Structures are given as structure tokens and as C-alpha cells.
One Martini backbone bead per residue (centre of mass of N, CA, C, O) as a GRO file, in nm:
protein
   59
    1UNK     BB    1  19.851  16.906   1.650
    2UNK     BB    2  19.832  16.802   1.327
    3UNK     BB    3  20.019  16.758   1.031
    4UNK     BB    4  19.758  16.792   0.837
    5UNK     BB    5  19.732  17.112   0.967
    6UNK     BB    6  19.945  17.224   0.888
    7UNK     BB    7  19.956  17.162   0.555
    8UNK     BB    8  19.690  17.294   0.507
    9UNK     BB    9  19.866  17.595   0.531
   10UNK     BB   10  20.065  17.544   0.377
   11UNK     BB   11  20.325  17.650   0.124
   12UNK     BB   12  20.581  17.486  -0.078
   13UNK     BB   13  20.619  17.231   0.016
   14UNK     BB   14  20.821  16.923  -0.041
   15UNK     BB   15  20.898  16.841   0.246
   16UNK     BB   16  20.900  16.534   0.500
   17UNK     BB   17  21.019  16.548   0.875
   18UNK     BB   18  21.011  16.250   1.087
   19UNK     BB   19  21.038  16.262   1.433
   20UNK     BB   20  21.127  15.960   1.617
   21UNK     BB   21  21.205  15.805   1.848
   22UNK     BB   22  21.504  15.748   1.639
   23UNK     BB   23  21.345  15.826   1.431
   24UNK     BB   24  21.346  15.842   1.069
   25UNK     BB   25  21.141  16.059   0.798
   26UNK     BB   26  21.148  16.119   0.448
   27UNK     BB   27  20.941  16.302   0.257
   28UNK     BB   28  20.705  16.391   0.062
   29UNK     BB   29  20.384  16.497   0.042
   30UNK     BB   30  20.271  16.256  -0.172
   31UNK     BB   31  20.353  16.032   0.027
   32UNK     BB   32  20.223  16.023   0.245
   33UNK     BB   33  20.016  15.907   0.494
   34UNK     BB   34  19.788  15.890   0.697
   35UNK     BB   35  19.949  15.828   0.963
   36UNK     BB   36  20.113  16.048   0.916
   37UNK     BB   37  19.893  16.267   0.909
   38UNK     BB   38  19.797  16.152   1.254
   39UNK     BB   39  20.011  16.311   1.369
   40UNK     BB   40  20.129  16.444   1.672
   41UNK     BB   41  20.367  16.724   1.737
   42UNK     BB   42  20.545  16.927   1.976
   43UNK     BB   43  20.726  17.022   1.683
   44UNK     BB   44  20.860  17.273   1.464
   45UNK     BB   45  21.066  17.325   1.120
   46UNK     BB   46  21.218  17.520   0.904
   47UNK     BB   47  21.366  17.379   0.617
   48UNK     BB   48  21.626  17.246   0.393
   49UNK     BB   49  21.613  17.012   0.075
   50UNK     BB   50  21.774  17.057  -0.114
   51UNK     BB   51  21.647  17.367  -0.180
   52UNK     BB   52  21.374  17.263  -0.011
   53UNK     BB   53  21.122  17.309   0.117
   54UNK     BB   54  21.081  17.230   0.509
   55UNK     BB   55  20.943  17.012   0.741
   56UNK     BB   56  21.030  16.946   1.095
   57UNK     BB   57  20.883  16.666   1.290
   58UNK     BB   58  20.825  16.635   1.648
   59UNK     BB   59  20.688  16.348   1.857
   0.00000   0.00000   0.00000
């Protein structure tokens, strides 16, 4: 599954957590790239960022 189609079923997330070998990136959702949204992911988990809903995942 990639980051866009879970993405496309959430609501309310305000912000995404994309860890990858060592790096992260944290932006909001109208932030991402077309790049970061056609990454497949491994896992994901929800949590929240300053109090707002984030989705985290692991590529």
C-alpha cells in the first residue's frame, strides 16, 4: 500500500511522519510531494503532533 492511499481514507490528520532508513521528514498533509506520496510503507501508526493528529510511518 502506499502513503496516498491511506491518505485518501483518513480524515482529519493534519500532519505526516515518513521515517525512512534513518531520516525523517514531518510536514503537514498539503505539504507532501507527489514523491512522498507514492512511497510504499512497511508500517504505520497514529499519533499526534503539538495535539494534532499525525500518521507515522515506516518505509
Amino acid at each position: 500500500m502506499r502513503i496516498k492511499d491511506l491518505i485518501d481514507k483518513s480524515k482529519h490528520i493534519q500532519f505526516i511522519w515518513i521515517h525512512n532508513h534513518g531520516e525523517s521528514k514531518l510536514a503537514e498533509i498539503n505539504e507532501l510531494t507527489e514523491k512522498d506520496l507514492s512511497y510504499k510503507f512497511e508500517w504505520f501508526e497514529i499519533t499526534e503532533y503539538h495535539g494534532k493528529p499525525c500518521i507515522e510511518f515506516n518505509l
